[in-house]
Coordinates of C-alpha atoms in Angstrom, one line a residue:
Chain A
X155 CA -54.1 77.6 -228.3
X156 CA -54.6 74.3 -226.6
X157 CA -58.2 73.5 -226.0
X158 CA -59.4 73.1 -222.5
X159 CA -60.7 69.6 -223.1
X160 CA -57.3 68.6 -224.4
X161 CA -55.6 70.1 -221.4
X162 CA -58.0 68.2 -219.1
X163 CA -57.3 65.0 -220.9
X164 CA -53.6 65.5 -220.8
X165 CA -53.7 66.2 -217.1
X166 CA -55.9 63.2 -216.4
X167 CA -53.8 60.9 -218.5
X168 CA -50.6 62.3 -216.9
X169 CA -51.7 61.8 -213.3
X170 CA -53.7 58.6 -213.8
X171 CA -51.3 56.9 -216.1
X172 CA -48.1 57.8 -214.2
X173 CA -48.6 55.0 -211.7
X174 CA -49.4 52.5 -214.3
X175 CA -46.2 53.2 -216.2
X176 CA -44.1 51.9 -213.3
X177 CA -45.9 48.5 -213.3
X178 CA -45.6 45.3 -215.3
X179 CA -46.6 46.4 -218.8
X180 CA -49.0 44.1 -220.6
X181 CA -49.9 42.1 -217.6
X182 CA -53.6 42.7 -218.4
X183 CA -53.3 40.7 -221.7
X184 CA -55.9 37.9 -221.7
X185 CA -57.4 38.7 -218.3
X186 CA -61.1 38.2 -218.1
X187 CA -63.3 40.9 -216.6
X188 CA -67.1 40.8 -216.2
X189 CA -68.6 44.3 -216.5
X190 CA -71.9 44.5 -214.7
X191 CA -73.2 47.5 -216.4
X192 CA -76.5 49.4 -216.3
X193 CA -78.7 49.7 -219.3
X194 CA -77.7 49.4 -222.9
X195 CA -80.6 51.3 -224.3
X196 CA -80.1 54.8 -222.8
X197 CA -77.9 56.9 -225.1
X198 CA -75.2 57.6 -222.5
X199 CA -75.1 53.9 -221.5
X200 CA -74.9 52.7 -225.1
X201 CA -71.9 55.0 -225.8
X202 CA -70.3 54.1 -222.6
X203 CA -70.7 50.3 -223.2
X204 CA -69.4 50.7 -226.8
X205 CA -66.4 52.7 -225.7
X206 CA -65.4 50.4 -222.9
X207 CA -65.7 47.3 -225.1
X208 CA -63.3 48.9 -227.7
X209 CA -60.9 50.3 -225.1
X210 CA -60.7 47.0 -223.2
X211 CA -60.1 45.1 -226.4
X212 CA -57.3 47.4 -227.3
X213 CA -55.6 46.6 -224.0
X214 CA -56.0 42.9 -224.5
X215 CA -58.7 42.5 -221.8
X216 CA -61.5 40.0 -222.4
X217 CA -64.4 42.1 -221.2
X218 CA -67.9 40.6 -221.0
X219 CA -70.6 43.1 -220.7
X220 CA -73.8 42.2 -218.8
X221 CA -76.6 44.8 -218.5
X222 CA -79.9 45.3 -216.7
X223 CA -82.5 48.0 -216.8
X224 CA -81.2 50.0 -213.9
X225 CA -82.6 47.2 -211.6
X226 CA -80.6 46.8 -208.4
X227 CA -82.2 43.5 -207.5
X228 CA -81.4 42.1 -210.9
X229 CA -77.8 43.3 -210.6
X230 CA -77.5 41.6 -207.2
X231 CA -78.3 38.3 -208.9
X232 CA -76.0 39.1 -211.8
X233 CA -73.2 39.4 -209.2
X234 CA -74.0 35.8 -208.1
X235 CA -73.8 34.8 -211.8
X236 CA -70.5 36.6 -212.3
X237 CA -68.9 35.0 -209.3
X238 CA -69.9 31.6 -210.6
X239 CA -67.8 32.3 -213.8
X240 CA -64.7 33.1 -211.7
X241 CA -63.4 36.1 -213.7
X242 CA -60.1 37.8 -212.9
X243 CA -62.0 40.9 -211.8
X244 CA -65.5 42.3 -211.7
X245 CA -66.2 45.8 -212.8
X246 CA -69.5 47.1 -211.6
X247 CA -71.6 50.1 -212.6
X248 CA -73.3 50.3 -209.3
X249 CA -77.0 50.7 -209.8
X250 CA -77.5 51.4 -206.2
X251 CA -74.6 52.0 -203.9
X252 CA -76.2 50.7 -200.7
X253 CA -78.3 47.8 -202.1
X254 CA -75.2 46.2 -203.6
X255 CA -73.2 46.0 -200.4
X256 CA -74.3 42.4 -199.6
X257 CA -73.4 41.4 -203.2
X258 CA -70.0 43.2 -202.8
X259 CA -69.4 41.2 -199.7
X260 CA -70.0 38.0 -201.7
X261 CA -67.4 39.2 -204.3
X262 CA -65.0 39.8 -201.5
X263 CA -65.5 36.4 -200.0
X264 CA -65.0 34.8 -203.4
X265 CA -61.6 36.6 -203.6
X266 CA -62.4 38.4 -206.8
X267 CA -61.1 42.0 -207.1
X268 CA -63.9 44.5 -207.5
X269 CA -63.7 47.8 -209.3
X270 CA -66.6 50.2 -209.2
X271 CA -67.7 52.9 -211.6
X272 CA -70.4 55.6 -212.0
X273 CA -72.0 55.5 -208.5
X274 CA -69.7 55.8 -205.5
X275 CA -71.2 53.9 -202.5
X276 CA -70.6 55.1 -198.9
X277 CA -66.8 55.3 -198.5
X278 CA -67.1 53.8 -195.0
X279 CA -67.4 50.4 -196.8
X280 CA -64.5 51.0 -199.2
X281 CA -62.8 47.9 -197.9
X282 CA -65.2 46.0 -200.3
X283 CA -63.7 47.3 -203.5
X284 CA -60.3 48.0 -204.9
X285 CA -61.0 51.3 -206.6
X286 CA -63.9 53.6 -207.6
X287 CA -63.4 55.5 -210.8
X288 CA -65.9 57.8 -212.3
X289 CA -68.1 60.8 -211.6
X290 CA -69.0 62.6 -208.4
X291 CA -72.8 63.2 -208.5
X292 CA -72.8 65.5 -205.5
X293 CA -70.1 67.7 -207.1
X294 CA -72.2 67.8 -210.3
X295 CA -75.2 69.1 -208.4
X296 CA -73.0 71.6 -206.7
X297 CA -71.5 72.8 -210.0
X298 CA -75.1 73.2 -211.4
X299 CA -75.9 75.5 -208.5
X300 CA -72.8 77.5 -209.1
X301 CA -73.8 77.8 -212.8
X302 CA -77.3 79.0 -211.8
X303 CA -75.9 81.8 -209.7
X304 CA -73.5 82.6 -212.5
X305 CA -76.4 82.7 -214.9
X306 CA -78.4 85.1 -212.7
X307 CA -75.4 87.4 -212.5
X308 CA -74.9 87.2 -216.3
X309 CA -78.5 88.0 -216.9
X310 CA -78.5 90.9 -214.4
X311 CA -81.1 89.3 -212.2
X312 CA -81.2 89.4 -208.5
X313 CA -80.4 86.3 -206.5
X314 CA -83.9 86.1 -205.0
X315 CA -87.1 84.2 -206.1
X316 CA -87.8 80.7 -206.9
X317 CA -86.2 77.7 -208.5
X318 CA -87.7 74.4 -209.7
X319 CA -85.9 71.1 -210.1
X320 CA -86.5 68.3 -212.5
X321 CA -84.7 65.3 -210.9
X322 CA -83.8 61.8 -211.9
X323 CA -85.8 58.8 -210.6
X324 CA -86.9 59.2 -207.0
X325 CA -84.9 57.0 -204.7
X326 CA -81.9 56.5 -207.0
X327 CA -78.5 57.2 -205.3
X328 CA -77.6 59.5 -208.3
X329 CA -80.8 61.6 -207.8
X330 CA -80.3 61.9 -204.1
X331 CA -76.6 63.0 -204.4
X332 CA -77.3 65.5 -207.2
X333 CA -80.2 67.0 -205.4
X334 CA -78.1 67.3 -202.2
X335 CA -75.2 68.9 -204.0
X336 CA -77.5 71.4 -205.8
X337 CA -79.7 72.4 -202.9
X338 CA -76.8 72.8 -200.4
X339 CA -74.6 74.8 -202.7
X340 CA -77.5 77.1 -203.8
X341 CA -78.4 77.7 -200.1
X342 CA -74.8 78.8 -199.5
X343 CA -74.4 81.0 -202.6
X344 CA -77.9 82.4 -202.8
X345 CA -79.6 82.0 -199.5
X346 CA -82.6 84.2 -200.5
X347 CA -83.5 81.8 -203.3
X348 CA -86.1 79.2 -202.6
X349 CA -86.7 75.8 -204.1
X350 CA -90.3 76.1 -205.0
X351 CA -90.8 72.5 -206.2
X352 CA -89.2 69.4 -207.5
X353 CA -90.6 66.7 -209.8
X354 CA -88.9 63.5 -211.1
X355 CA -88.2 63.6 -214.8
X356 CA -87.0 60.0 -214.7
X357 CA -84.1 60.8 -217.1
X358 CA -86.6 61.1 -219.9
X359 CA -87.6 64.0 -222.1
X360 CA -91.4 63.2 -222.2
X361 CA -91.7 62.7 -218.4
X362 CA -89.8 65.9 -217.8
X363 CA -92.0 67.9 -220.2
X364 CA -95.1 66.8 -218.1
X365 CA -93.3 67.4 -214.8
X366 CA -92.1 70.9 -215.8
X367 CA -95.5 71.8 -217.3
X368 CA -97.1 71.2 -213.9
X369 CA -94.5 73.3 -212.1
X370 CA -94.8 76.1 -214.6
X371 CA -98.6 76.2 -214.2
X372 CA -98.3 76.2 -210.5
X373 CA -95.5 78.7 -210.0
X374 CA -95.3 80.6 -213.4
X375 CA -93.7 84.0 -213.0
X376 CA -92.2 83.2 -209.6
X377 CA -89.6 80.9 -211.3
X378 CA -86.2 82.4 -211.9
X379 CA -84.3 79.3 -212.5
X380 CA -84.7 75.6 -213.5
X381 CA -82.3 72.8 -212.7
X382 CA -82.7 69.7 -214.7
X383 CA -80.4 66.9 -213.7
X384 CA -79.8 65.9 -217.3
X385 CA -79.7 67.8 -220.6
X386 CA -82.4 65.6 -222.2
X387 CA -84.6 66.5 -219.2
X388 CA -83.8 70.2 -219.8
X389 CA -85.1 69.7 -223.3
X390 CA -88.4 68.6 -221.8
X391 CA -88.4 71.7 -219.6
X392 CA -87.8 74.0 -222.7
X393 CA -90.7 72.4 -224.5
X394 CA -93.0 72.9 -221.5
X395 CA -91.8 76.5 -221.1
X396 CA -92.6 77.3 -224.7
X397 CA -96.1 75.8 -224.3
X398 CA -96.6 77.8 -221.1
X399 CA -95.6 81.0 -223.0
X400 CA -92.5 81.5 -220.8
X401 CA -89.2 82.8 -222.3
X402 CA -86.4 80.5 -221.3
X403 CA -83.8 83.2 -222.0
X404 CA -85.2 85.2 -219.1
X405 CA -84.6 82.3 -216.7
X406 CA -81.4 80.5 -215.5
X407 CA -81.8 77.2 -217.2
X408 CA -79.1 74.7 -216.1
X409 CA -78.8 71.1 -217.3
X410 CA -76.2 68.4 -216.9
X411 CA -74.2 66.0 -219.0
X412 CA -72.9 68.0 -222.0
X413 CA -75.3 65.9 -224.1
X414 CA -75.8 66.6 -227.8
X415 CA -79.2 68.2 -227.1
X416 CA -77.7 70.3 -224.3
X417 CA -74.9 71.5 -226.6
X418 CA -77.6 72.5 -229.2
X419 CA -79.7 74.4 -226.6
X420 CA -76.7 76.2 -225.1
X421 CA -75.6 77.4 -228.6
X422 CA -79.2 78.5 -229.3
X423 CA -79.2 80.5 -226.0
X424 CA -82.1 78.6 -224.6
X425 CA -80.0 76.9 -221.9
X426 CA -77.4 78.8 -219.9
X427 CA -75.1 75.9 -218.9
X428 CA -74.4 72.3 -218.2
X429 CA -71.9 70.1 -216.4
X430 CA -69.6 67.7 -218.2
X431 CA -70.2 64.0 -217.8
X432 CA -68.5 62.2 -220.6
X433 CA -69.0 58.5 -221.3
X434 CA -65.6 58.5 -223.1
X435 CA -63.8 59.9 -220.1
X436 CA -65.5 57.6 -217.7
X437 CA -64.8 54.5 -219.9
X438 CA -61.2 55.6 -220.2
X439 CA -60.9 55.8 -216.4
X440 CA -62.6 52.4 -216.0
X441 CA -60.2 50.7 -218.4
X442 CA -57.2 52.3 -216.8
X443 CA -58.5 51.0 -213.5
X444 CA -58.5 47.5 -214.9
X445 CA -55.0 47.9 -216.4
X446 CA -53.7 49.2 -213.1
X447 CA -55.2 46.3 -211.2
X448 CA -53.6 43.7 -213.4
X449 CA -50.2 45.5 -213.7
X450 CA -50.0 45.9 -210.0
X451 CA -49.9 49.7 -210.1
X452 CA -50.6 51.8 -207.1
X453 CA -54.4 52.4 -206.9
X454 CA -56.0 55.1 -204.9
X455 CA -59.4 54.2 -203.6
X456 CA -61.2 56.9 -205.6
X457 CA -60.4 58.5 -208.9
X458 CA -62.8 61.1 -210.2
X459 CA -63.3 62.3 -213.7
X460 CA -63.5 66.1 -213.9
X461 CA -66.8 67.9 -214.1
X462 CA -66.1 71.3 -215.6
X463 CA -68.9 73.9 -215.8
X464 CA -69.9 74.6 -219.4
X465 CA -71.5 77.7 -220.8
X466 CA -71.7 79.1 -224.4
X467 CA -68.2 80.4 -223.9
X468 CA -66.5 77.1 -223.6
X469 CA -69.1 74.6 -224.9
X470 CA -67.1 73.8 -228.1
X471 CA -63.9 73.3 -226.1
X472 CA -65.3 71.1 -223.4
X473 CA -68.2 69.2 -224.8
X474 CA -67.1 66.9 -227.6
X475 CA -69.6 65.0 -229.7
X476 CA -70.2 61.5 -228.5
X477 CA -68.7 58.9 -230.7
X478 CA -71.0 56.8 -232.8
X479 CA -70.6 53.1 -233.7
Chain B
X12 CA -100.7 8.3 -228.7
X13 CA -101.7 8.7 -225.0
X14 CA -98.8 11.2 -224.6
X15 CA -100.0 13.1 -227.7
X16 CA -103.6 13.1 -226.3
X17 CA -102.3 14.4 -223.0
X18 CA -100.3 17.1 -224.8
X19 CA -103.4 18.0 -226.8
X20 CA -105.5 18.3 -223.7
X21 CA -102.8 20.4 -221.9
X22 CA -100.9 22.2 -224.7
X23 CA -99.6 24.9 -222.4
X24 CA -98.4 22.4 -219.9
X25 CA -96.4 20.6 -222.6
X26 CA -95.2 23.8 -224.1
X27 CA -93.8 25.2 -220.9
X28 CA -92.0 22.0 -220.1
X29 CA -90.6 22.0 -223.6
X30 CA -89.6 25.6 -223.3
X31 CA -87.9 25.0 -220.0
X32 CA -86.1 21.9 -221.3
X33 CA -85.0 23.5 -224.5
X34 CA -83.8 26.6 -222.9
X35 CA -81.9 24.7 -220.2
X36 CA -80.2 22.6 -222.9
X37 CA -79.4 25.5 -225.1
X38 CA -77.9 27.7 -222.4
X39 CA -75.9 24.7 -221.0
X40 CA -74.5 24.2 -224.4
X41 CA -73.9 27.9 -225.0
X42 CA -72.2 28.5 -221.6
X43 CA -70.8 25.8 -219.3
X44 CA -71.4 28.0 -216.3
X45 CA -75.2 27.8 -216.7
X46 CA -75.3 24.8 -214.4
X47 CA -72.7 26.1 -212.0
X48 CA -74.0 26.2 -208.4
X49 CA -73.5 29.9 -208.2
X50 CA -75.6 30.5 -211.3
X51 CA -78.3 28.1 -210.1
X52 CA -78.3 30.1 -206.8
X53 CA -78.8 33.3 -208.8
X54 CA -81.6 31.6 -210.7
X55 CA -83.2 30.8 -207.3
X56 CA -83.0 34.4 -206.2
X57 CA -84.8 35.5 -209.3
X58 CA -87.4 32.8 -208.8
X59 CA -87.9 33.9 -205.2
X60 CA -88.7 37.5 -206.0
X61 CA -90.8 37.0 -209.1
X62 CA -92.3 33.8 -207.8
X63 CA -94.0 35.2 -204.8
X64 CA -95.6 38.1 -206.7
X65 CA -96.7 35.8 -209.5
X66 CA -98.1 33.3 -207.0
X67 CA -100.2 36.0 -205.3
X68 CA -101.4 37.4 -208.7
X69 CA -102.2 33.9 -209.9
X70 CA -104.4 33.3 -206.8
X71 CA -106.5 36.4 -207.7
X72 CA -106.7 35.3 -211.3
X73 CA -107.8 31.8 -210.2
X74 CA -110.6 33.5 -208.3
X75 CA -111.6 35.4 -211.5
X76 CA -110.0 38.7 -210.4
X77 CA -106.7 40.5 -211.0
X78 CA -104.4 42.3 -208.5
X79 CA -102.3 45.0 -210.2
X80 CA -100.9 46.3 -206.9
X81 CA -98.3 43.5 -206.3
X82 CA -95.3 45.3 -207.8
X83 CA -95.9 48.5 -205.9
X84 CA -96.5 46.5 -202.7
X85 CA -92.9 45.1 -203.0
X86 CA -91.5 48.6 -202.8
X87 CA -93.7 49.7 -199.9
X88 CA -93.3 46.5 -197.9
X89 CA -89.5 46.8 -198.3
X90 CA -89.6 50.3 -197.0
X91 CA -91.8 49.4 -194.0
X92 CA -89.6 46.4 -193.2
X93 CA -86.5 48.6 -192.9
X94 CA -88.2 51.6 -191.4
X95 CA -89.9 49.5 -188.7
X96 CA -87.2 47.0 -188.4
X97 CA -84.3 49.1 -187.1
X98 CA -84.7 47.7 -183.5
X99 CA -86.3 44.4 -184.3
X100 CA -86.2 42.8 -187.7
X101 CA -89.1 40.5 -186.7
X102 CA -91.3 43.6 -185.9
X103 CA -90.3 45.1 -189.3
X104 CA -91.3 41.9 -191.1
X105 CA -94.6 41.6 -189.2
X106 CA -95.4 45.2 -189.9
X107 CA -94.7 44.7 -193.6
X108 CA -96.8 41.5 -193.8
X109 CA -99.6 43.1 -191.8
X110 CA -99.7 46.0 -194.2
X111 CA -99.7 43.6 -197.2
X112 CA -102.6 41.7 -195.7
X113 CA -104.6 44.9 -194.9
X114 CA -104.1 46.2 -198.4
X115 CA -105.2 42.8 -199.8
X116 CA -108.3 42.9 -197.5
X117 CA -109.1 46.4 -198.7
X118 CA -108.7 45.3 -202.4
X119 CA -111.1 42.4 -201.8
X120 CA -113.7 44.4 -199.8
X121 CA -113.8 47.2 -202.3
X122 CA -114.1 44.8 -205.2
X123 CA -116.9 42.8 -203.5
X124 CA -118.9 45.4 -201.6
X125 CA -118.7 48.2 -204.1
X126 CA -119.0 45.8 -207.0
X127 CA -116.0 47.5 -208.7
X128 CA -113.8 45.7 -211.2
X129 CA -110.7 44.5 -209.4
X130 CA -108.6 45.9 -212.3
X131 CA -109.8 49.4 -211.5
X132 CA -109.6 49.0 -207.7
X133 CA -106.1 47.6 -207.7
X134 CA -104.9 50.1 -210.4
X135 CA -105.9 52.8 -208.0
X136 CA -104.3 51.1 -205.1
X137 CA -101.1 50.5 -207.1
X138 CA -100.9 54.3 -207.8
X139 CA -101.6 55.0 -204.1
X140 CA -98.9 52.6 -203.0
X141 CA -96.4 54.1 -205.4
X142 CA -97.0 57.5 -204.0
X143 CA -96.9 56.1 -200.4
X144 CA -93.5 54.5 -201.2
X145 CA -92.1 57.8 -202.4
X146 CA -93.5 59.5 -199.2
X147 CA -92.0 56.8 -197.0
X148 CA -88.7 57.1 -198.7
X149 CA -88.6 60.9 -198.2
X150 CA -85.9 61.5 -200.8
X151 CA -83.4 59.6 -198.7
X152 CA -81.6 56.2 -199.2
X153 CA -83.3 53.8 -196.8
X154 CA -80.8 51.2 -195.7
X155 CA -80.4 48.4 -193.2
X156 CA -77.4 48.2 -190.9
X157 CA -78.1 44.7 -189.7
X158 CA -75.5 43.0 -191.9
X159 CA -75.7 39.8 -189.8
X160 CA -79.3 39.2 -190.9
X161 CA -78.5 40.3 -194.5
X162 CA -75.6 37.8 -194.5
X163 CA -77.9 35.1 -193.1
X164 CA -80.4 35.6 -195.9
X165 CA -77.5 35.5 -198.5
X166 CA -76.2 32.2 -197.3
X167 CA -76.5 29.1 -199.4
X168 CA -77.9 25.7 -198.6
X169 CA -76.5 22.8 -200.7
X170 CA -74.7 25.5 -202.8
X171 CA -77.8 26.4 -204.8
X172 CA -80.6 27.3 -202.4
X173 CA -81.0 30.4 -200.4
X174 CA -83.4 31.0 -197.5
X175 CA -85.5 33.1 -199.8
X176 CA -85.7 30.6 -202.6
X177 CA -86.4 27.8 -200.1
X178 CA -89.2 29.7 -198.5
X179 CA -90.7 30.5 -201.9
X180 CA -90.7 26.9 -202.9
X181 CA -92.3 26.0 -199.6
X182 CA -95.1 28.6 -200.2
X183 CA -95.7 27.3 -203.7
X184 CA -96.1 23.8 -202.2
X185 CA -98.3 25.0 -199.4
X186 CA -100.5 27.0 -201.8
X187 CA -100.8 24.0 -204.1
X188 CA -101.9 21.8 -201.2
X189 CA -104.4 24.5 -200.0
X190 CA -106.0 24.7 -203.4
X191 CA -106.2 20.9 -203.8
X192 CA -107.2 19.8 -200.3
X193 CA -109.0 22.6 -198.5
X194 CA -112.5 23.9 -198.9
X195 CA -111.2 27.4 -199.3
X196 CA -108.9 26.3 -202.1
X197 CA -111.8 24.7 -203.9
X198 CA -113.9 27.8 -203.4
X199 CA -111.3 30.0 -204.9
X200 CA -111.2 27.9 -208.0
X201 CA -115.0 27.7 -208.1
X202 CA -115.3 31.5 -207.7
X203 CA -113.2 31.9 -210.8
X204 CA -114.8 29.1 -212.8
X205 CA -118.4 30.0 -212.7
X206 CA -119.3 32.4 -209.9
X207 CA -123.1 32.1 -210.0
X208 CA -123.0 28.3 -210.1
X209 CA -120.4 28.3 -207.2
X210 CA -122.6 30.5 -205.1
X211 CA -125.6 28.3 -205.8
X212 CA -123.6 25.2 -204.9
X213 CA -122.8 26.7 -201.5
X214 CA -119.3 27.9 -202.1
X215 CA -118.1 30.8 -200.0
X216 CA -117.4 33.0 -202.9
X217 CA -116.9 36.3 -201.0
X218 CA -114.6 34.6 -198.6
X219 CA -112.6 33.0 -201.4
X220 CA -112.2 36.3 -203.2
X221 CA -111.1 38.1 -200.1
X222 CA -108.7 35.3 -199.2
X223 CA -107.1 35.4 -202.7
X224 CA -106.5 39.2 -202.4
X225 CA -105.2 38.9 -198.8
X226 CA -102.8 36.2 -199.8
X227 CA -101.7 38.2 -202.9
X228 CA -101.0 41.2 -200.6
X229 CA -99.1 39.0 -198.1
X230 CA -97.0 37.3 -200.8
X231 CA -96.0 40.6 -202.4
X232 CA -95.3 42.1 -199.0
X233 CA -93.1 39.1 -198.1
X234 CA -91.3 39.4 -201.4
X235 CA -90.6 43.1 -200.7
X236 CA -89.5 42.5 -197.1
X237 CA -87.2 39.6 -198.0
X238 CA -85.7 41.6 -200.9
X239 CA -85.0 44.5 -198.5
X240 CA -83.3 42.2 -196.0
X241 CA -81.3 40.6 -198.8
X242 CA -80.1 43.8 -200.3
X243 CA -79.9 45.7 -197.0
X244 CA -81.8 48.5 -198.8
X245 CA -85.3 49.5 -199.8
X246 CA -86.4 51.9 -202.5
X247 CA -89.5 53.2 -204.1
X248 CA -88.1 52.0 -207.4
X249 CA -87.9 48.4 -206.4
X250 CA -90.5 46.1 -207.9
X251 CA -91.3 48.5 -210.7
X252 CA -90.9 45.9 -213.5
X253 CA -92.4 43.0 -211.5
X254 CA -96.0 43.2 -212.3
X255 CA -95.8 42.6 -216.0
X256 CA -93.3 39.8 -215.5
X257 CA -95.6 38.2 -212.8
X258 CA -98.6 38.4 -215.2
X259 CA -96.5 36.8 -217.9
X260 CA -95.3 34.1 -215.6
X261 CA -98.9 33.3 -214.5
X262 CA -100.2 33.2 -218.1
X263 CA -97.2 31.1 -219.2
X264 CA -97.9 28.9 -216.2
X265 CA -101.4 28.1 -217.5
X266 CA -103.5 30.4 -215.4
X267 CA -106.5 31.6 -217.4
X268 CA -107.3 35.2 -217.6
X269 CA -111.0 34.2 -217.4
X270 CA -110.3 32.5 -214.0
X271 CA -110.7 29.1 -212.5
X272 CA -107.9 27.4 -214.5
X273 CA -104.3 27.0 -213.3
X274 CA -102.3 25.7 -210.4
X275 CA -99.2 26.9 -208.4
X276 CA -97.1 24.2 -209.9
X277 CA -97.8 25.6 -213.4
X278 CA -97.1 29.1 -212.2
X279 CA -93.8 27.9 -210.7
X280 CA -92.8 26.5 -214.2
X281 CA -93.9 29.8 -215.8
X282 CA -91.7 31.7 -213.4
X283 CA -88.9 29.3 -214.0
X284 CA -89.2 29.7 -217.8
X285 CA -88.8 33.5 -217.5
X286 CA -86.1 33.2 -214.9
X287 CA -84.1 30.7 -217.0
X288 CA -84.6 32.8 -220.1
X289 CA -83.3 36.0 -218.5
X290 CA -80.6 34.3 -216.6
X291 CA -79.3 32.4 -219.6
X292 CA -79.5 35.4 -221.9
X293 CA -77.6 37.4 -219.4
X294 CA -75.0 34.7 -219.1
X295 CA -74.3 34.7 -222.8
X296 CA -74.2 38.5 -222.8
X297 CA -77.4 39.2 -224.8
X298 CA -78.3 42.9 -225.0
X299 CA -81.4 44.4 -223.2
X300 CA -83.4 44.8 -226.5
X301 CA -82.7 41.1 -227.3
X302 CA -83.8 40.0 -223.8
X303 CA -87.0 42.1 -224.0
X304 CA -87.8 40.8 -227.5
X305 CA -87.3 37.2 -226.5
X306 CA -89.4 37.6 -223.4
X307 CA -92.3 39.0 -225.5
X308 CA -91.8 36.2 -228.1
X309 CA -91.9 33.4 -225.5
X310 CA -95.1 34.9 -223.9
X311 CA -96.7 35.3 -227.4
X312 CA -95.9 31.7 -228.4
X313 CA -97.3 30.4 -225.1
X314 CA -100.5 32.4 -225.4
X315 CA -101.0 31.6 -229.1
X316 CA -100.3 27.9 -228.5
X317 CA -103.2 27.9 -226.1
X318 CA -105.6 29.1 -228.7
X319 CA -106.3 27.9 -232.2
X320 CA -103.2 25.6 -232.5
X321 CA -104.3 23.7 -229.4
X322 CA -107.9 23.5 -230.6
X323 CA -106.6 22.1 -234.0
X324 CA -104.5 19.5 -232.2
X325 CA -107.4 18.5 -230.0
X326 CA -109.7 18.1 -233.1
X327 CA -107.1 16.0 -234.9
X328 CA -106.6 13.7 -231.9
X329 CA -110.2 13.4 -230.9

């Protein structure tokens, strides 16, 4: 039986590559692209950067990777730097969708094609870029809410009571979108459930442990579900729950990312589910976006990687181990 | 020999010039685009943001104090600028600057009147400001629809200067002149050199300390407001990494932690050393760990060179 992940991949490749096939094959050879990435220390970012370097090299694209520490102001100056080097295209992992608009306008004025990944800015300004390819953060938050309701059903629990959230960094576009997606969908699917509290986990296990510990102390038995916007933050929640003497199997614990620690916790029954965000898929889409640009293929403004919901039933099929160097 | 003596007397001054020259040469050789106007413009933008925070911090250090609240002020001032500046950008700017000056005044008064260490006072204020920024933000993206103003602040003069970098250079010059030629400037330096002696000599020490904190708050607020205009966006996360960089730049620029020593020109060179290092490393595609390591190494070299090696050189040339 064909695995779900393989099917997804085939579907993606089929739809996304179909347009490229019609265009000038190999036109991307030797083209120079500056990739204004995010961090290269976070695990996801490191895998992403490594994959995109390899995939771009395989396609003959000279990809220069520039990173920052999730700093929008620094990325804005990196755009100035990139424009000075006159590349054939700029690929940008938008640290902050709104803050980079002025920088995107500079790229447009310089006549350099701009491709975006990871964070999709307000589509009202989509004249500034050729294509966005990558994830949909609001959809991921929404899927997490669906998983939470599914988990409550699976555990035979009523859809009433409280939920706590461990979010990403306050103010980041990703955090805002994921929180919006989660809270709006939960309000629709389980209107009697209440968000008791939310604390930033800053995409970090240690911070999330402290944040969850405070919320567990304050709300204790009122908590029926926890949404952590990343699996490594859910790991912190599980540590805090254990210290607080709470049983995570009696709560709906939902993470995000299909990260190695999330897979482990799902298999151990400590976490009910997660939502797929694959650095390999996203890098594949970004490279295809570059190839399409140079081969003159038709390019829709937005191309999204799929975010299937993952539970113990399909974790092995959907969540693949992240490649190592 | 005179040059050697001058170097021995001012080892940090010589070292930062040497560092700047060496890095500029190395990066130019490594990447031809280092001296491209667009890259120099980017360098100026980094200088503008870090420079204003470092200049304010250096003023408090000169007065023998320390202001830890500058980084958090950048975030708050940006948010105030955009929240209050929807109808009138000028009003938003004045509100941000007024808030910066008020917080500076508060820092100075608490430090003086309650006789509390400025490190403790400004640490508390830094945490308060971080919380205030999150509250102001309210979980929403705070943005600025006045793209004409944003474009105006992103224009270039002579291909390499922006309004922000020009204004920052002007403020460095003005602060340098203030320290050199005004009584308040001399009082700030005296307050940091030997407070008791300065008081006995008739210097306005309380006024100098408060002035240094008010200017520090003002400069950080200006940095935040200008950043918000330039990006068309403000966030509670902006400025998070600035404080350490600003302190590094001030120390690299020859400002003594003990107070009374250092000048804005040196701070400008310290800021430029860090800006050129990060810009050049980014240009040649260095990884984040490499950039962090080299930043630490440069600071360590500068600090160490000001200690025993400098004393040894002085003794040899005496």
